[in-house]
Amino acid sequence: MKKNNFLIASLLLLSSSVLFTSCDKNTSSLDGAGQTLVKILTDGADGLGGAVYAFAPSASDLDLVVTEIRRDAPNSGELNKAITVTLNQDDSVRARYNRAAGKSYIALPDNFYSILTPGVTKVGTTWTVSFAAGEYSKPIKLRVKRSLFSFTNQYAIPLKIQDAGGAIINGDLKETVLGFLAQNKYDGKYRLDFLFYHPAANPGYTGTNIEVELHTTGSNSVKQFVPNFGGYYGPIISGGTLTAFGAQEPAYIIDETTNKVTCVNSFSGAVTFYTTINAAAGYDSRYEPTTKKISLKYGYNYSAGPVFNPATTREWTNVLTYIGPR
């Protein structure tokens, strides 16, 4: 069974935009009508109000500017007023973002970081941002303790402006979700060039290319995310159209001694199980450390051996070429 993934992704984006722009008291999505507007700006925002900060595990700490609180004043008189803005580390924002973006963020523990920005403090779940007279921007700089992160959990700080200190909250830029995760060396953006065989849907064994992301799931494993589809998929060609099967989420496990690659279906409750073709069966599924290229062939419904059976087999031949970090 196939999904119409482009439709799903479009509906997801539409619903998430509704979730993240609901109006609060003292909130405006207009131009402020001559009043000071307070907003959250996050570099690399993903369109759903979130951004991710990924790094390799290390014994050394890492300093990151993760977001910015800004006030847009209509004149110098308003700018020269000192104000205090209050933000709440709102867990409901994280939960909504997880649903909208397909993430599994958990709350980032307080001991995993410290705040470096002068005039910014945190007590419990309340962040206080103090603007001095003439100050219009407060970049939030954190010192992240990378030694505390593992590959198994992904963390987030969800922030929502609660009080603008007499100014107006910008209703379109009042929330953000800041994701933090450890990445292995295989993580990143890739160009996927693939061929796909299906006896009915694509007997010509044709394919195309598409950009994908490999997301860290362990020290030597990654899961394939397709931005165009908004989720974890293995793209296929069906009737000449780019789409994907439901209930299939390819994940790659790399043997760090031999660089051999194994593909598994990581979908929860999967009933389809992959066989990876290795050198003995006619294809060397492998990772190339110097180029960060992954080549592999895998599928299911093989005859014993495994032997490709044109009547039953479904098979992918993939080459993933590293583009850069995500």
Coordinates of C-alpha atoms in Angstrom, one line a residue:
M1 CA 0.0 0.0 0.0
K2 CA 1.4 3.4 -1.0
K3 CA 0.8 6.8 0.6
N4 CA 0.3 10.1 -1.1
N5 CA 3.2 11.5 0.7
F6 CA 3.2 15.0 -0.9
L7 CA -0.5 15.4 0.2
I8 CA 0.4 14.2 3.7
A9 CA 3.3 16.6 4.0
S10 CA 1.2 19.6 2.7
L11 CA -1.6 18.9 5.2
L12 CA 1.0 18.5 8.0
L13 CA 2.5 21.9 7.2
L14 CA -0.9 23.5 7.0
S15 CA -2.0 22.1 10.3
S16 CA 1.2 23.0 12.0
S17 CA 1.0 26.6 10.8
V18 CA -2.4 26.9 12.4
L19 CA -1.0 25.4 15.7
F20 CA 1.9 27.9 15.9
T21 CA 0.1 31.1 15.1
S22 CA -2.9 31.0 17.5
C23 CA -3.5 34.3 19.2
D24 CA -2.8 35.2 22.8
K25 CA -3.8 38.2 24.8
N26 CA -1.4 41.1 24.2
T27 CA -0.4 39.4 20.9
S28 CA -0.4 40.9 17.4
S29 CA 0.5 39.5 14.0
L30 CA 0.2 43.0 12.5
D31 CA 2.8 45.7 12.3
G32 CA 2.3 47.0 15.8
A33 CA 0.6 50.2 14.7
G34 CA 3.4 52.3 16.1
Q35 CA 4.1 50.2 19.1
T36 CA 7.1 48.1 20.0
L37 CA 6.9 44.4 18.8
V38 CA 8.8 41.6 20.6
K39 CA 9.6 38.4 18.8
I40 CA 11.8 35.3 18.7
L41 CA 14.1 34.9 15.7
T42 CA 15.8 31.5 15.1
D43 CA 18.4 30.9 12.4
G44 CA 17.7 28.0 10.2
A45 CA 14.1 27.8 11.3
D46 CA 12.4 24.8 9.7
G47 CA 9.0 26.4 8.8
L48 CA 7.3 24.9 11.8
G49 CA 8.9 27.2 14.4
G50 CA 11.9 24.9 15.2
A51 CA 15.6 24.6 14.6
V52 CA 18.1 21.8 15.3
Y53 CA 21.7 22.1 16.7
A54 CA 23.7 18.9 16.2
F55 CA 27.2 18.1 17.2
A56 CA 29.6 15.2 17.7
P57 CA 29.9 14.0 21.3
S58 CA 33.0 15.4 23.0
A59 CA 34.5 16.0 26.5
S60 CA 34.7 19.7 25.7
D61 CA 31.8 22.1 26.0
L62 CA 30.3 23.9 23.0
D63 CA 29.1 27.5 22.9
L64 CA 26.1 28.1 20.6
V65 CA 23.9 31.1 19.8
V66 CA 20.6 29.3 19.5
T67 CA 18.0 32.0 19.1
E68 CA 17.5 35.8 19.4
I69 CA 14.9 37.8 21.3
R70 CA 14.4 41.1 19.5
R71 CA 12.3 44.2 20.1
D72 CA 11.3 46.3 17.0
A73 CA 10.7 49.8 18.3
P74 CA 8.9 52.4 16.2
N75 CA 11.1 55.3 17.4
S76 CA 14.1 56.2 19.5
G77 CA 12.0 57.2 22.4
E78 CA 10.5 53.7 22.7
L79 CA 13.9 52.1 22.1
N80 CA 15.5 54.1 24.9
K81 CA 13.1 52.5 27.4
A82 CA 14.4 49.5 29.5
I83 CA 12.0 46.6 29.4
T84 CA 11.9 43.0 30.7
V85 CA 10.5 40.2 28.6
T86 CA 9.4 36.9 30.1
L87 CA 9.5 33.6 28.3
N88 CA 8.1 30.3 29.5
Q89 CA 9.8 26.9 28.7
D90 CA 6.4 25.6 27.7
D91 CA 6.2 21.8 27.3
S92 CA 3.0 22.0 25.4
V93 CA 4.9 23.8 22.6
R94 CA 7.3 20.9 22.5
A95 CA 4.5 18.3 22.3
R96 CA 2.7 20.2 19.5
Y97 CA 6.0 20.5 17.6
N98 CA 6.7 16.8 18.0
R99 CA 3.4 16.0 16.4
A100 CA 3.7 18.5 13.6
A101 CA 7.3 17.8 12.7
G102 CA 7.4 14.0 13.4
K103 CA 10.0 14.5 16.1
S104 CA 10.5 12.7 19.4
Y105 CA 12.2 15.4 21.4
I106 CA 12.3 15.2 25.2
A107 CA 13.0 18.1 27.5
L108 CA 16.7 19.1 27.7
P109 CA 17.8 18.8 31.3
D110 CA 18.9 22.0 33.0
N111 CA 22.4 20.6 33.8
F112 CA 23.1 20.0 30.1
Y113 CA 23.7 23.7 29.5
S114 CA 24.3 27.1 31.0
I115 CA 23.2 30.6 29.8
L116 CA 26.0 32.9 28.8
T117 CA 24.1 36.0 27.6
P118 CA 24.2 38.9 30.1
G119 CA 20.8 40.0 31.2
V120 CA 19.2 36.6 30.6
T121 CA 18.4 34.4 33.5
K122 CA 16.3 31.3 34.1
V123 CA 14.4 30.1 37.2
G124 CA 12.4 26.9 36.9
T125 CA 10.7 27.2 33.5
T126 CA 10.8 31.0 33.4
W127 CA 13.3 32.8 31.3
T128 CA 13.8 36.5 32.0
V129 CA 15.3 38.7 29.3
S130 CA 16.3 42.3 30.3
F131 CA 16.7 44.9 27.6
A132 CA 18.7 48.0 28.6
A133 CA 17.8 51.4 27.2
G134 CA 18.8 51.4 23.5
E135 CA 19.2 47.6 23.3
Y136 CA 17.1 46.0 20.6
S137 CA 18.5 42.5 20.4
K138 CA 19.4 39.7 22.9
P139 CA 21.1 36.7 21.2
I140 CA 20.7 33.7 23.5
K141 CA 24.0 32.1 23.9
L142 CA 24.3 28.7 25.7
R143 CA 27.3 26.6 26.8
V144 CA 26.3 23.0 26.0
K145 CA 27.9 20.1 27.8
R146 CA 28.4 17.7 25.0
S147 CA 29.8 15.0 27.3
L148 CA 26.3 14.5 28.7
F149 CA 24.6 13.7 25.3
S150 CA 24.1 10.2 23.9
F151 CA 23.0 9.0 20.5
T152 CA 19.8 7.6 21.9
N153 CA 17.9 10.7 22.9
Q154 CA 17.0 14.0 21.2
Y155 CA 16.4 17.0 23.3
A156 CA 14.7 20.4 23.0
I157 CA 14.1 23.7 24.7
P158 CA 10.6 25.0 23.8
L159 CA 10.3 28.7 24.4
K160 CA 7.2 30.9 24.3
I161 CA 6.9 34.7 25.0
Q162 CA 4.6 35.2 27.9
D163 CA 5.0 38.9 28.7
A164 CA 6.5 41.6 26.5
G165 CA 7.1 44.1 29.3
G166 CA 4.5 46.5 28.0
A167 CA 5.2 46.0 24.3
I168 CA 3.3 43.8 21.9
I169 CA 4.1 40.1 21.3
N170 CA 4.5 39.3 17.6
G171 CA 1.9 36.6 17.1
D172 CA 3.7 35.0 14.2
L173 CA 7.1 34.8 16.0
K174 CA 6.3 34.1 19.6
E175 CA 7.4 30.5 19.9
T176 CA 10.4 28.4 19.0
V177 CA 11.6 24.8 19.7
L178 CA 15.4 24.5 19.9
G179 CA 16.5 20.9 19.2
F180 CA 19.8 19.5 20.5
L181 CA 21.3 16.1 19.5
A182 CA 24.5 14.2 19.2
Q183 CA 25.4 13.1 15.7
N184 CA 27.6 10.3 14.4
K185 CA 29.9 10.7 11.4
Y186 CA 27.3 9.3 8.9
D187 CA 24.7 11.9 9.7
G188 CA 24.0 14.6 7.1
K189 CA 22.4 15.5 3.8
Y190 CA 22.8 13.2 0.9
R191 CA 21.8 12.9 -2.8
L192 CA 20.1 9.6 -3.2
D193 CA 20.4 8.1 -6.7
F194 CA 18.3 5.0 -6.7
L195 CA 16.9 2.3 -9.0
F196 CA 13.8 0.4 -7.9
Y197 CA 12.3 -2.9 -9.1
H198 CA 8.7 -4.1 -8.6
P199 CA 7.2 -6.7 -10.9
A200 CA 4.0 -4.7 -11.5
A201 CA 4.7 -1.1 -10.4
N202 CA 8.1 -0.7 -12.0
P203 CA 9.3 -3.7 -14.0
G204 CA 11.8 -1.6 -15.9
Y205 CA 13.9 -1.2 -12.8
T206 CA 14.2 2.5 -13.3
G207 CA 14.8 5.3 -10.8
T208 CA 15.7 8.9 -10.2
N209 CA 17.5 11.0 -7.6
I210 CA 16.2 13.0 -4.6
E211 CA 17.8 14.7 -1.6
V212 CA 17.5 12.8 1.7
E213 CA 18.9 13.2 5.2
L214 CA 20.5 10.4 7.3
H215 CA 19.5 10.9 11.0
T216 CA 21.6 9.5 13.8
T217 CA 20.0 6.6 15.7
G218 CA 23.1 5.1 17.3
S219 CA 26.9 5.3 17.2
N220 CA 27.0 3.5 13.8
S221 CA 23.4 3.6 12.6
V222 CA 21.2 6.2 10.7
K223 CA 17.7 6.4 9.5
Q224 CA 16.7 7.8 6.1
F225 CA 14.5 10.9 6.2
V226 CA 13.0 12.3 3.0
P227 CA 12.3 16.1 3.3
N228 CA 10.0 16.1 0.3
F229 CA 7.8 13.5 2.0
G230 CA 8.1 14.9 5.5
G231 CA 9.1 11.6 7.1
Y232 CA 11.2 8.4 7.1
Y233 CA 10.7 6.6 3.8
G234 CA 12.4 4.6 1.0
P235 CA 11.4 6.3 -2.2
I236 CA 10.1 4.1 -5.1
I237 CA 8.9 4.6 -8.6
S238 CA 5.4 3.4 -9.3
G239 CA 3.8 3.9 -12.7
G240 CA 6.5 6.5 -13.5
T241 CA 5.7 8.5 -10.3
L242 CA 8.0 9.1 -7.3
T243 CA 6.3 7.9 -4.1
A244 CA 7.0 5.5 -1.2
F245 CA 5.6 2.5 0.5
G246 CA 3.9 2.9 3.9
A247 CA 5.1 0.9 6.9
Q248 CA 8.7 0.9 5.6
E249 CA 11.5 3.1 7.1
P250 CA 15.0 2.2 5.9
A251 CA 17.8 2.4 8.4
Y252 CA 21.4 1.7 7.7
I253 CA 23.8 0.0 10.1
I254 CA 27.5 0.4 9.2
D255 CA 30.1 -2.1 10.5
E256 CA 32.9 0.3 11.7
T257 CA 35.6 -2.4 11.2
T258 CA 34.7 -3.5 7.6
N259 CA 32.5 -0.5 6.5
K260 CA 29.9 -3.0 5.3
V261 CA 26.4 -1.7 5.3
T262 CA 23.2 -3.5 6.3
C263 CA 19.7 -2.1 5.6
V264 CA 16.8 -2.9 8.0
N265 CA 13.2 -1.8 8.1
S266 CA 12.9 0.2 11.3
F267 CA 9.2 0.9 11.1
S268 CA 7.5 0.1 14.4
G269 CA 5.4 -3.0 13.9
A270 CA 7.0 -3.8 10.5
V271 CA 5.9 -6.9 8.7
T272 CA 8.3 -6.4 5.7
F273 CA 11.9 -7.4 6.4
Y274 CA 14.8 -6.5 4.1
T275 CA 17.7 -8.6 2.9
T276 CA 20.9 -6.7 2.1
I277 CA 22.9 -8.0 -0.9
N278 CA 26.6 -8.4 0.0
A279 CA 29.6 -9.2 -2.0
A280 CA 29.1 -12.9 -1.9
A281 CA 25.6 -12.4 -3.4
G282 CA 26.8 -10.1 -6.1
Y283 CA 26.9 -6.5 -4.7
D284 CA 29.2 -5.0 -2.2
S285 CA 27.0 -2.9 0.1
R286 CA 29.5 -0.6 1.7
Y287 CA 30.4 2.8 3.2
E288 CA 33.4 4.7 1.7
P289 CA 35.1 6.7 4.5
T290 CA 37.1 9.0 2.2
T291 CA 34.1 10.2 0.2
K292 CA 31.3 9.5 2.8
K293 CA 29.5 7.6 0.0
I294 CA 27.1 4.8 0.8
S295 CA 26.3 2.1 -1.9
L296 CA 23.9 -0.7 -1.2
K297 CA 21.4 -3.1 -2.6
Y298 CA 18.6 -4.5 -0.6
G299 CA 15.0 -5.7 -0.9
Y300 CA 12.6 -8.5 0.0
N301 CA 10.7 -11.5 -1.5
Y302 CA 13.9 -13.1 -2.9
S303 CA 14.2 -16.7 -3.7
A304 CA 16.5 -18.8 -1.5
G305 CA 20.1 -17.7 -1.8
P306 CA 19.1 -14.8 -1.8
V307 CA 18.4 -14.8 -5.6
F308 CA 16.6 -12.1 -7.4
N309 CA 13.2 -13.4 -8.6
P310 CA 11.5 -11.1 -11.2
A311 CA 8.1 -12.5 -10.3
T312 CA 8.2 -11.6 -6.6
T313 CA 11.2 -9.5 -5.6
R314 CA 11.1 -5.8 -4.7
E315 CA 14.6 -4.3 -4.8
W316 CA 16.5 -1.0 -4.4
T317 CA 19.9 -0.2 -5.7
N318 CA 21.0 3.0 -3.8
V319 CA 24.0 5.3 -4.0
L320 CA 24.0 8.0 -1.3
T321 CA 26.5 10.9 -2.0
Y322 CA 27.3 13.2 0.9
I323 CA 26.3 16.8 0.4
G324 CA 27.0 18.3 3.8
P325 CA 25.7 18.6 7.4
R326 CA 22.0 19.1 8.0

